[in-house]
CSV table of C-alpha atoms in Angstrom, one decimal:
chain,number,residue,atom,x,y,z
A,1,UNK,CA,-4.4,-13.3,9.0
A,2,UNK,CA,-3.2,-10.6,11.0
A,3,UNK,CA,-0.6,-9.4,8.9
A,4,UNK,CA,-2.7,-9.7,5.6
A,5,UNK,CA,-4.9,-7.2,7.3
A,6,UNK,CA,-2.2,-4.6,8.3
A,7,UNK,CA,-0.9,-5.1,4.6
A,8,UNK,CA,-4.5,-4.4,3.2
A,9,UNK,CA,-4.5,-1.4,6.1
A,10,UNK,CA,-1.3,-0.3,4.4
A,11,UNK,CA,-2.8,-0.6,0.4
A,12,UNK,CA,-5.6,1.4,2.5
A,13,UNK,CA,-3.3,4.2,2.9
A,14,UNK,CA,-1.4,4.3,-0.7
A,15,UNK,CA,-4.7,4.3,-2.7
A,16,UNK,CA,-6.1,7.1,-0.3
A,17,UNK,CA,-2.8,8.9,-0.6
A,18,UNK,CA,-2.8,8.6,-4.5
A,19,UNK,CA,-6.0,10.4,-4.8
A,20,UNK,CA,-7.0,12.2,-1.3
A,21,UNK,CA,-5.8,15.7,-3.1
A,22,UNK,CA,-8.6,15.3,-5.5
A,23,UNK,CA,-11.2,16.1,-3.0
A,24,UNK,CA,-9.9,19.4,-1.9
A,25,UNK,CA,-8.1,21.0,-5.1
A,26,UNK,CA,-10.0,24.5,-5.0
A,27,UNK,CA,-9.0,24.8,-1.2
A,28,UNK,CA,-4.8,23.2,-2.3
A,29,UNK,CA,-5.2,25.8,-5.2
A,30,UNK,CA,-6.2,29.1,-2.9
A,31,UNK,CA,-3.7,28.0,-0.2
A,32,UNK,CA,-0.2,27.3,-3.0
A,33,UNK,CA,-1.6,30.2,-5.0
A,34,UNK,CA,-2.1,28.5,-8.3
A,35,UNK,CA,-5.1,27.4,-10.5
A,36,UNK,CA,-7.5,24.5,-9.7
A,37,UNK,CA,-6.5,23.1,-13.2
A,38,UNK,CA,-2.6,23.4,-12.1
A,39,UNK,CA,-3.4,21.6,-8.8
A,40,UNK,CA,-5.0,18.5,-10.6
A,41,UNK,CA,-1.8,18.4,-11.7
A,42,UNK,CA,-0.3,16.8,-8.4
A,43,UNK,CA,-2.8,13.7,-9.0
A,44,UNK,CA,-1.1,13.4,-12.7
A,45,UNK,CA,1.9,13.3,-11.5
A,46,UNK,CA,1.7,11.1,-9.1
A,47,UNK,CA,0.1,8.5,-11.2
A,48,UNK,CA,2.5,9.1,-14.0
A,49,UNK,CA,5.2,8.5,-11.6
A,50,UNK,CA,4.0,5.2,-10.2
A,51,UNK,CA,3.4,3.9,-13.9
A,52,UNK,CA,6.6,4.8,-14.5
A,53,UNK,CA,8.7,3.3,-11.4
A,54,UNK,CA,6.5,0.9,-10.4
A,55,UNK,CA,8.7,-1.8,-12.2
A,56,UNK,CA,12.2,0.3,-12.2
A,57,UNK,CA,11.9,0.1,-8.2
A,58,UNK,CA,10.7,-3.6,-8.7
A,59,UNK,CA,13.5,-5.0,-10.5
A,60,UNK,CA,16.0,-2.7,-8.5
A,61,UNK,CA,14.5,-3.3,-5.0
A,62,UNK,CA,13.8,-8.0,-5.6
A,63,UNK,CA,16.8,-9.1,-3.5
A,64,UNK,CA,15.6,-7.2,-0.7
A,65,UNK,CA,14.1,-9.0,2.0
A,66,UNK,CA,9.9,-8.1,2.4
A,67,UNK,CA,9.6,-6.9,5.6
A,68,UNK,CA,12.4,-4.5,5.7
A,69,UNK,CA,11.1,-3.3,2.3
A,70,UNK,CA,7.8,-3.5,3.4
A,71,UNK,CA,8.8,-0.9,6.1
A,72,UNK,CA,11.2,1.1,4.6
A,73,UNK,CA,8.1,2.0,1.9
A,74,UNK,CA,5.9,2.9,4.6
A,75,UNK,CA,8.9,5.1,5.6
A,76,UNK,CA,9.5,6.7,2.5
A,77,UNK,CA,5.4,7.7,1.6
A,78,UNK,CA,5.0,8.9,5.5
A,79,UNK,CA,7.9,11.4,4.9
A,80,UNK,CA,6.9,11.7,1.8
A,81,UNK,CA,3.4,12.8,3.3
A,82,UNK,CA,4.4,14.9,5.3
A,83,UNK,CA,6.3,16.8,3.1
A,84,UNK,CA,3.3,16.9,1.2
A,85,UNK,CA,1.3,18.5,4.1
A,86,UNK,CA,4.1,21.1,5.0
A,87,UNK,CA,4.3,22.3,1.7
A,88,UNK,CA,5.3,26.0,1.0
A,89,UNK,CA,4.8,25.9,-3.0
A,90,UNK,CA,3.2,23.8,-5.2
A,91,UNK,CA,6.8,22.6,-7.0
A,92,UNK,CA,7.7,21.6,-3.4
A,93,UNK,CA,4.2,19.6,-3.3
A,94,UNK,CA,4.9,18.1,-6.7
A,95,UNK,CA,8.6,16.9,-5.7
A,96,UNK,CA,7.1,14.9,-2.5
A,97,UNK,CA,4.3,13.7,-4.7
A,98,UNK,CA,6.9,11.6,-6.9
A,99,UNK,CA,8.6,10.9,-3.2
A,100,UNK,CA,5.6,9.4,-2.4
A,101,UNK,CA,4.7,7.6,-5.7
A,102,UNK,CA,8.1,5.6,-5.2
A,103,UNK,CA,7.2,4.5,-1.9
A,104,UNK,CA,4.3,3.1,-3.2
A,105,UNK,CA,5.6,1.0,-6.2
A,106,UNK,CA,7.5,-0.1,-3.6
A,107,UNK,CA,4.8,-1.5,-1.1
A,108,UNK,CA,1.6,-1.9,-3.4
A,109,UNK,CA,3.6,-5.3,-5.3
A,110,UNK,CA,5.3,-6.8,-2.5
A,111,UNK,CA,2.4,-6.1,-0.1
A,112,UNK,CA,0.5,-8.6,-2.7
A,113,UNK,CA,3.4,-11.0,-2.7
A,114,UNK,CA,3.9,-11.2,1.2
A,115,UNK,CA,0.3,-12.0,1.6
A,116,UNK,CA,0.2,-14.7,-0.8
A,117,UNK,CA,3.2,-16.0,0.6
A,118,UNK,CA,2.1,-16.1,4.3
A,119,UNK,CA,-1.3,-18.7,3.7
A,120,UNK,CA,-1.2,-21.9,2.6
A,121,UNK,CA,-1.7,-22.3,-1.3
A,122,UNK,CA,-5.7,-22.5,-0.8
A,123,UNK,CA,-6.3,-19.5,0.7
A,124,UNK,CA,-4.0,-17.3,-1.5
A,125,UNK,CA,-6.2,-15.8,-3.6
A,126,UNK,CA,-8.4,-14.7,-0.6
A,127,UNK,CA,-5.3,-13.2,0.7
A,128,UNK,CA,-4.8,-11.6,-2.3
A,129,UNK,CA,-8.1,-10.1,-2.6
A,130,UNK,CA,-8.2,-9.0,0.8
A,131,UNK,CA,-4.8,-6.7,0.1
A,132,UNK,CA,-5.9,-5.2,-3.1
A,133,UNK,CA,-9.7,-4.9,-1.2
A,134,UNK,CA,-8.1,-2.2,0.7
A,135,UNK,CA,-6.4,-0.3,-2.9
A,136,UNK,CA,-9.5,-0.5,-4.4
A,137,UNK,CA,-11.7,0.6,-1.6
A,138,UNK,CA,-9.3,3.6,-1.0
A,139,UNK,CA,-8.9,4.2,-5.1
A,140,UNK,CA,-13.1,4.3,-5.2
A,141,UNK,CA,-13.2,6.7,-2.1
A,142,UNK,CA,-10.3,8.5,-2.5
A,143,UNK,CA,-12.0,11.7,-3.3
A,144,UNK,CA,-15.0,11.3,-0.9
A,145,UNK,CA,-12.4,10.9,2.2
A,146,UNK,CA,-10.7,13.7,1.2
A,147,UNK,CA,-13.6,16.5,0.6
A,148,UNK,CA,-14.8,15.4,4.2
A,149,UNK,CA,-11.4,15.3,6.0
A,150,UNK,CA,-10.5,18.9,4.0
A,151,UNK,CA,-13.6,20.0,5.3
A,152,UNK,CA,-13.5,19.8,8.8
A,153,UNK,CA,-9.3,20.1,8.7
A,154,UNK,CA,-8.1,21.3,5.8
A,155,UNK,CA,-6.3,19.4,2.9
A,156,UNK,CA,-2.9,19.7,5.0
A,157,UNK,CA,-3.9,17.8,8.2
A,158,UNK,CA,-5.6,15.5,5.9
A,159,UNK,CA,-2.2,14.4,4.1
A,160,UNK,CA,-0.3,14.3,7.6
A,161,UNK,CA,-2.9,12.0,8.9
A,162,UNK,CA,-2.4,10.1,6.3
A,163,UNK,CA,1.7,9.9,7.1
A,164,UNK,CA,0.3,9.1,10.8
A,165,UNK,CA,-1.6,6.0,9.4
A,166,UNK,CA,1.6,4.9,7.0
A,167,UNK,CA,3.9,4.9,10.2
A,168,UNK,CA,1.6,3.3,12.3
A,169,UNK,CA,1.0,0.2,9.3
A,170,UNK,CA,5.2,0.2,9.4
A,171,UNK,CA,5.0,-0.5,12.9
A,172,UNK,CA,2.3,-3.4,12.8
A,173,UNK,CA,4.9,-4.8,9.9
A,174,UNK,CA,7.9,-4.7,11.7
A,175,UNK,CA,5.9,-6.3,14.7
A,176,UNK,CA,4.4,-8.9,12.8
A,177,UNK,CA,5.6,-9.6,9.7
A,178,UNK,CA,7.8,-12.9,9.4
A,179,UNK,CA,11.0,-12.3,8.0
A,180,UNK,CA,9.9,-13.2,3.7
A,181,UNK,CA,13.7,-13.4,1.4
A,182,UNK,CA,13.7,-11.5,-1.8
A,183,UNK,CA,13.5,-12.9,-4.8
A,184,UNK,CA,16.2,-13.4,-7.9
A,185,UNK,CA,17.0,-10.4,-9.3
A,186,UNK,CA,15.5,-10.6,-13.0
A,187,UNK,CA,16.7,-7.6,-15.8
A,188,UNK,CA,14.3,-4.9,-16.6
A,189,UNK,CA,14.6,-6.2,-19.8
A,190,UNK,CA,13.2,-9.7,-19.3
A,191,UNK,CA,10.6,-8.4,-17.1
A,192,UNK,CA,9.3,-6.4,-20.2
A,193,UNK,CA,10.0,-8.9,-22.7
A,194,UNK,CA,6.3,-10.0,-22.5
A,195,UNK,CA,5.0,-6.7,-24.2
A,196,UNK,CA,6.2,-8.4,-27.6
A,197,UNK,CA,3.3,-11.0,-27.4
A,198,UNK,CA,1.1,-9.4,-29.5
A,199,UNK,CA,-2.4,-10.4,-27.6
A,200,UNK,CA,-1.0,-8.5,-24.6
A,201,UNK,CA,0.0,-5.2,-26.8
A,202,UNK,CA,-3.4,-5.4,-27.9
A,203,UNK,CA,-5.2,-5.5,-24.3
A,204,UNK,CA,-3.2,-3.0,-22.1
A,205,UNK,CA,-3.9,0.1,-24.4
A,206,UNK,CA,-7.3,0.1,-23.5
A,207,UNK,CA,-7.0,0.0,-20.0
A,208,UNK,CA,-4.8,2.7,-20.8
A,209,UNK,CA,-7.9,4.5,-23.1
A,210,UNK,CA,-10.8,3.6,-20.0
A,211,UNK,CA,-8.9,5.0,-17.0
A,212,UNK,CA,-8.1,7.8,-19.1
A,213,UNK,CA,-11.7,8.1,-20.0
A,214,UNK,CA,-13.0,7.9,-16.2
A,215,UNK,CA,-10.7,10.0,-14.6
A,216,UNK,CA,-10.9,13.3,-16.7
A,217,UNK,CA,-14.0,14.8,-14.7
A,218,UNK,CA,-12.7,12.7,-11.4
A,219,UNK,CA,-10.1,15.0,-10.0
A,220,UNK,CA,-12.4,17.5,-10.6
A,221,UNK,CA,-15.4,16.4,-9.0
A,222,UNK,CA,-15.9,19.3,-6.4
A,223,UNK,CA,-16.2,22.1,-9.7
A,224,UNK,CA,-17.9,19.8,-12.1
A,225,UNK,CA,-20.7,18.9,-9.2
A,226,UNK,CA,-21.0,22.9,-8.8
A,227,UNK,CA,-21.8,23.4,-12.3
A,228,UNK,CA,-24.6,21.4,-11.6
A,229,UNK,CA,-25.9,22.6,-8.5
A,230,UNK,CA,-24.2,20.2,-6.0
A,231,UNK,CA,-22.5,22.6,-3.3
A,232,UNK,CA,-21.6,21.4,0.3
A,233,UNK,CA,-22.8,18.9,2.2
A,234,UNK,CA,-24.5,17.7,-0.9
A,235,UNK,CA,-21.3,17.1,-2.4
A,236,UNK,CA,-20.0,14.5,0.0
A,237,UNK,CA,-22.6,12.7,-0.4
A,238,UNK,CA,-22.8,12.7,-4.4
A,239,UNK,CA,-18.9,11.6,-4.3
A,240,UNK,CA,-19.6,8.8,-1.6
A,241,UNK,CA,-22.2,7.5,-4.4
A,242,UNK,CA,-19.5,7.5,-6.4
A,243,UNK,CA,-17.8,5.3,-4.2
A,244,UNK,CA,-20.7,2.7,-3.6
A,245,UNK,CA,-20.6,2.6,-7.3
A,246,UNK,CA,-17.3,2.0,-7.9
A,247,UNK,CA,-17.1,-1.1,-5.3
A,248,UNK,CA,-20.0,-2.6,-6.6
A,249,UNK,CA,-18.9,-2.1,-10.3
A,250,UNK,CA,-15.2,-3.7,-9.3
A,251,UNK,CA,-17.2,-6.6,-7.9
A,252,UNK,CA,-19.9,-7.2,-9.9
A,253,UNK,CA,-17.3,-7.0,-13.0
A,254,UNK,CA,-15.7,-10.2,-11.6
A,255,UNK,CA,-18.8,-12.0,-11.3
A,256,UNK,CA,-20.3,-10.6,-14.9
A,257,UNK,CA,-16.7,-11.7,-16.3
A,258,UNK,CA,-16.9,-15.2,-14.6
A,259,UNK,CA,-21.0,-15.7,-15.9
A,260,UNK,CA,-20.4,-14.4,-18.9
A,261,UNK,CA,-17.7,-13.1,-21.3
A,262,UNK,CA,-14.9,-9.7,-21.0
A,263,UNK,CA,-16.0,-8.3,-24.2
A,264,UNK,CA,-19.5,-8.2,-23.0
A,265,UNK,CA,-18.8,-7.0,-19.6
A,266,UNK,CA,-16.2,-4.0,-21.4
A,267,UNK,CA,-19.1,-3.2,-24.1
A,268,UNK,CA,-21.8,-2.7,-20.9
A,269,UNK,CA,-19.2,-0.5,-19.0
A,270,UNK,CA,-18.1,2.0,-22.0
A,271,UNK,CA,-21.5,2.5,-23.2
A,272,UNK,CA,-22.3,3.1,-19.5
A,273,UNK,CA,-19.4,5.7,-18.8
A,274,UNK,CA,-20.3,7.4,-22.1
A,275,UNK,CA,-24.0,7.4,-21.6
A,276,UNK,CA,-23.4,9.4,-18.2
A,277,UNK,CA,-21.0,11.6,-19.1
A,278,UNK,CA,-23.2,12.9,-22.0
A,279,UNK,CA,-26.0,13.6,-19.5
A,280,UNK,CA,-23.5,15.0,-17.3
A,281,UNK,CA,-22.6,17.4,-20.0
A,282,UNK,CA,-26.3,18.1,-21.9
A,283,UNK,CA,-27.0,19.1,-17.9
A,284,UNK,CA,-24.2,21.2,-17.1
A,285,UNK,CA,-24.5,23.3,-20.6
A,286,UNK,CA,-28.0,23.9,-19.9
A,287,UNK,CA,-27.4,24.7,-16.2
A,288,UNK,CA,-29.9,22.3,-14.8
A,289,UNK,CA,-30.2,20.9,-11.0
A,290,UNK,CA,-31.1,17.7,-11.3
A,291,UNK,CA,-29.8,15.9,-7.7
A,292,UNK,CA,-31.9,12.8,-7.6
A,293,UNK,CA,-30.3,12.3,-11.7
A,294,UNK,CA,-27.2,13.3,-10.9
A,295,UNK,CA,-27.0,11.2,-7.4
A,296,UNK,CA,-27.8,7.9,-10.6
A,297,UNK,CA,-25.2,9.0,-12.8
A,298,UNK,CA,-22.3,9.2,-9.9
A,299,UNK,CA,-23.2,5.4,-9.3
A,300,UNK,CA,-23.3,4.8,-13.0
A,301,UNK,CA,-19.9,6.5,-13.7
A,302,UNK,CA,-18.3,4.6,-10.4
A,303,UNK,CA,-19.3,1.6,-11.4
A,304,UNK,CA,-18.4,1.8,-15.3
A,305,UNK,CA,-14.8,3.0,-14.6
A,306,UNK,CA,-14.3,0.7,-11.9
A,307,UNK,CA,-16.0,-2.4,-14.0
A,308,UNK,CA,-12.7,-2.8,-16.6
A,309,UNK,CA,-10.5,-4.0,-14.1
A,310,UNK,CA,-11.4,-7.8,-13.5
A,311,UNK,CA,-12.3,-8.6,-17.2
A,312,UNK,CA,-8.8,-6.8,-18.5
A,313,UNK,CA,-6.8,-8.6,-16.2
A,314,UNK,CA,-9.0,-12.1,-17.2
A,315,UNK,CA,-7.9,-10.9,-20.7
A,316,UNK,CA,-4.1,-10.4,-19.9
A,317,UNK,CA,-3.8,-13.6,-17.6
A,318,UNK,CA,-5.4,-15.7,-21.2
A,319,UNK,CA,-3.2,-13.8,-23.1
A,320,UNK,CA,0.1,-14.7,-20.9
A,321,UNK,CA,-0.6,-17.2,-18.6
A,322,UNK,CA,3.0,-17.7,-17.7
A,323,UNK,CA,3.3,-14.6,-17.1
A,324,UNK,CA,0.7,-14.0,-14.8
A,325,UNK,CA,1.9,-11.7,-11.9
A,326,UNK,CA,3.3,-9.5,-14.5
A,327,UNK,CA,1.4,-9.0,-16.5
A,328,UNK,CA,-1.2,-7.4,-13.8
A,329,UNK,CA,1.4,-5.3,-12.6
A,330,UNK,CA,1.7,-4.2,-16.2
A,331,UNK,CA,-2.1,-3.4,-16.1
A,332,UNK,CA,-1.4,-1.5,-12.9
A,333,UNK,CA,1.5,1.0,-15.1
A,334,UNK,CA,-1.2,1.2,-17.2
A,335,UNK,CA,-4.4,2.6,-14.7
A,336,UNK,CA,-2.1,5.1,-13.3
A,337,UNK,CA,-0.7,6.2,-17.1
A,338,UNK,CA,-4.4,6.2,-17.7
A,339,UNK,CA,-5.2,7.9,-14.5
A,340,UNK,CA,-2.4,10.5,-15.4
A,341,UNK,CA,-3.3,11.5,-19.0
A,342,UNK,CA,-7.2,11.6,-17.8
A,343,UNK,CA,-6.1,14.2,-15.1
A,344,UNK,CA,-3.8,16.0,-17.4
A,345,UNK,CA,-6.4,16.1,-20.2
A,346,UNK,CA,-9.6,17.2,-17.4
A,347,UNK,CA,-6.8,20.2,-16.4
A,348,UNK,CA,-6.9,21.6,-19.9
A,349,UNK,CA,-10.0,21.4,-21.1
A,350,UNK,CA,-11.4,22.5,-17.3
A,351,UNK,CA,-11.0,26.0,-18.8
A,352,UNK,CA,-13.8,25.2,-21.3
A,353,UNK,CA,-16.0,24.3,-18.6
A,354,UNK,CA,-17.9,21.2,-17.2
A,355,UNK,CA,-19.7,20.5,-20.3
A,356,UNK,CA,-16.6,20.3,-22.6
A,357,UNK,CA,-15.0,18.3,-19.9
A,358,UNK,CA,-18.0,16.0,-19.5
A,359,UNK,CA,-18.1,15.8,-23.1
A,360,UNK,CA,-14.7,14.8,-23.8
A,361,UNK,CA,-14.8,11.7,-21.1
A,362,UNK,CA,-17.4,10.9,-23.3
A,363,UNK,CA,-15.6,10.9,-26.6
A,364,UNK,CA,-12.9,8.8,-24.9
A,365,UNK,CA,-15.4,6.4,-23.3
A,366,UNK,CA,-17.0,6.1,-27.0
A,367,UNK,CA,-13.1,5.8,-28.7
A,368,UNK,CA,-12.0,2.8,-25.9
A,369,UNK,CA,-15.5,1.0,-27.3
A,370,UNK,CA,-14.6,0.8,-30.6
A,371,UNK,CA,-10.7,-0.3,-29.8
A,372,UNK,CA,-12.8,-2.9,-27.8
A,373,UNK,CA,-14.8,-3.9,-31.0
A,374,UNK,CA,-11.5,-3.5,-33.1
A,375,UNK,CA,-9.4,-6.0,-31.5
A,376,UNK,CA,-12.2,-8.1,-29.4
A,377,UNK,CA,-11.7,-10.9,-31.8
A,378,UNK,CA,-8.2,-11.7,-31.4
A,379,UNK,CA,-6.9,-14.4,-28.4
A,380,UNK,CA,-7.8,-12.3,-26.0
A,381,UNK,CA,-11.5,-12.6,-26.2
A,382,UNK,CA,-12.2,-15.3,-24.2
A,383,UNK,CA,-15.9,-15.9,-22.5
A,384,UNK,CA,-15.8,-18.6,-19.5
C-alpha cells in the first residue's frame, strides 16, 4: 500500500498544481503586469492542454515501462514548476503551464493503472479510489491552498513548493515502485473509435456543459468574494467551504447514484449550481454582505460542481462497458475542456462584473439541465 499512497501523494500534487494559480491571480496579475482576467488565463490553458494531450501522450508514451514513466512525469511537471515560479512574463508562465499539463497526462492515467495493478483483483477499486482521492481532494482545494500559501509566501514560492513535493513523489517512485511493463501500443485512432457509439456522444457533452458551468466564477473566487464583502482572512475560509463542499458533493454523488438513479442525482446538482449562482449574483448587484449566506452557498456550489462526476462516469461505463477505462479518461478530456472554456468564458465576462459573471454560471448550469432532460431518456439513463 505504500506505493498507492505515494501515487495518490503524486495525483495530490497534479490536481493542486492544475489549479493552485487560481487562488492568487490579483497578486500573479500585479507581479507579470497583466490583468486578473488575462491571468485566469493560465488555468485555461492548462486544462485545455491536458484535455487535449492527455490521450496523444497516452497512446505515444504505452510501451513505456510505469515506473520510469511514472518518474520521468514527476520530472517533467517539477521543471515544469519551477519554471512556472521563475517566471519573468506571463507568455513564459503560459509556456511552462502547457510543460506542466503534459507531465500530468502523463502521470494522472498511469498513476491509476499502476495502482490497480499492484493489489490483488479485490482490492483494486480501493486502490483506485485511494489515487484519484488525492486528484479530487487537491481539484476541491486547489484554490483554498493556494490563497493561504500566496499569502504568507507569495504565488511564486507556492508553485516551487509544489516542484519540491513532485521531486520528492519521484523519489518515493523510483524507491518503491516495482518495475510495471507497458502495455500494446493501440492507434489514436482506435482509442477514439468509441466516440461513434452514440449513448457516449450523448453523455460527455454535458460533463463538458457542467464543468464549464462551475468553473466560470472559480478561478475568480478571490474578486467575486470581494464583491460581496469577503476580504482577507475571511476569504480563506469561504474557499475552504468550498472545499468541504466539493468532497462531500463527490462522495455523496456516488452514494446518491448507487441508492438511486444519475438523472436524479444530475437534476439535484444543476438546479443546485443554478440556484446559488443566482443568489450569488442578485447579492453582488445589489452590493449586499451576507457572510453567514454566502459561507451556504460556497458549500452548495462545491458540492453541485463536484456531484456530476460519479453519476456521468456510471452513465459512460452503461453506455460502453467494454470500454470502460476509456471511456473515464474520455470524461477526464472533458472536465478539463470544461474547466478551460469556464475559465476562458469567467475572463471575459469578469469585465462586466461579479453579477454578470454569477449570472452566466447560472445560465449554463440552467442550459446543462435541459441537455440533461433532452437526452435523459436514451441508454444512458440507467437507475440502480
Amino acid at each position: 500500500m505504500s506505493a498507492t499512497l505515494i501515487l495518490a501523494l503524486g495525483t495530490f500534487a497534479v490536481g493542486t498544481d492544475a489549479f493552485v494559480l487560481a487562488g492568487f491571480l490579483p497578486d500573479t496579475a500585479r507581479s507579470l503586469h497583466v490583468s486578473t482576467a488575462t491571468a485566469g488565463q493560465s488555468v485555461t490553458v492548462f486544462a485545455a492542454a491536458y484535455a487535449l494531450l492527455s490521450p496523444i501522450v497516452a497512446t505515444l508514451t504505452s510501451r513505456i515501462g510505469r515506473r520510469p514513466l511514472l518518474v520521468a512525469a514527476l520530472l517533467v511537471l517539477a521543471l515544469a514548476n519551477l519554471g512556472s515560479a521563475l517566471s519573468p512574463t506571463f507568455a513564459v508562465l503560459l509556456v511552462t503551464r502547457v510543460l506542466a499539463a503534459a507531465g500530468a497526462a502523463a502521470f494522472t492515467p498511469n498513476a491509476g493503472a499502476a495502482a490497480a495493478s499492484l493489489v490483488a483483483p479485490h482490492l483494486r477499486a480501493r486502490a483506485l479510489a485511494v489515487v484519484v482521492g488525492g486528484l479530487t481532494i487537491a481539484t476541491a482545494l486547489g484554490v483554498p491552498l493556494g490563497t493561504l500559501i500566496g499569502a504568507w509566501m507569495g504565488w511564486r514560492w507556492a508553485l516551487g513548493l509544489v516542484a519540491l513535493v513532485c521531486l520528492l513523489v519521484a523519489a518515493g517512485v523510483a524507491a518503491v515502485m516495482p518495475d510495471l511493463p507497458g502495455s500494446p501500443r493501440v492507434p489514436l485512432r482506435s482509442r477514439l473509435a468509441v466516440l461513434r457509439e452514440p449513448a457516449v456522444l450523448a453523455v460527455l457533452p454535458l460533463t463538458l456543459l457542467g464543468m464549464a458551468a462551475a468553473y466560470i466564477l472559480y478561478a475568480y473566487a478571490v474578486p467575486a468574494l470581494s464583491a460581496v464583502g469577503i476580504t482577507g482572512s475571511a476569504t480563506a475560509w469561504m474557499l475552504a467551504l468550498y472545499g468541504i463542499g466539493a468532497i462531500a458533493g463527490n462522495l455523496g454523488g456516488g452514494y446518491a447514484t448507487d441508492r438511486w438513479s444519475t438523472t436524479r442525482v444530475l437534476v439535484a446538482g444543476y438546479f443546485t449550481m443554478a440556484a446559488a449562482m443566482v443568489i450569488w449574483s442578485a447579492l453582488a448587484a445589489t452590493h449586499t454582505d451576507a457572510p453567514i449566506l454566502m459561507g451556504g452557498l460556497m458549500i452548495a456550489w462545491g458540492a453541485a460542481s463536484w456531484c456530476q462526476t460519479p453519476p456521468q462516469q456510471h452513465r459512460l461505463i452503461t453506455a460502453a462497458p467494454q470500454e470502460a477505462p476509456l471511456v473515464i479518461a474520455l470524461n477526464a478530456s472533458a472536465i478539463y475542456l470544461g474547466i478551460g472554456a469556464g475559465t476562458l468564458l469567467g475572463g471575459l465576462t469578469t469585465p462586466a462584473g461579479t453579477a454578470t459573471m454569477a449570472a452566466t454560471a447560472a445560465a449554463l448550469a440552467i442550459a446543462a439541465l435541459g441537455y440533461l432532460l433532452l437526452t435523459g431518456s436514451r441508454k444512458v439513463n440507467t437507475s440502480n
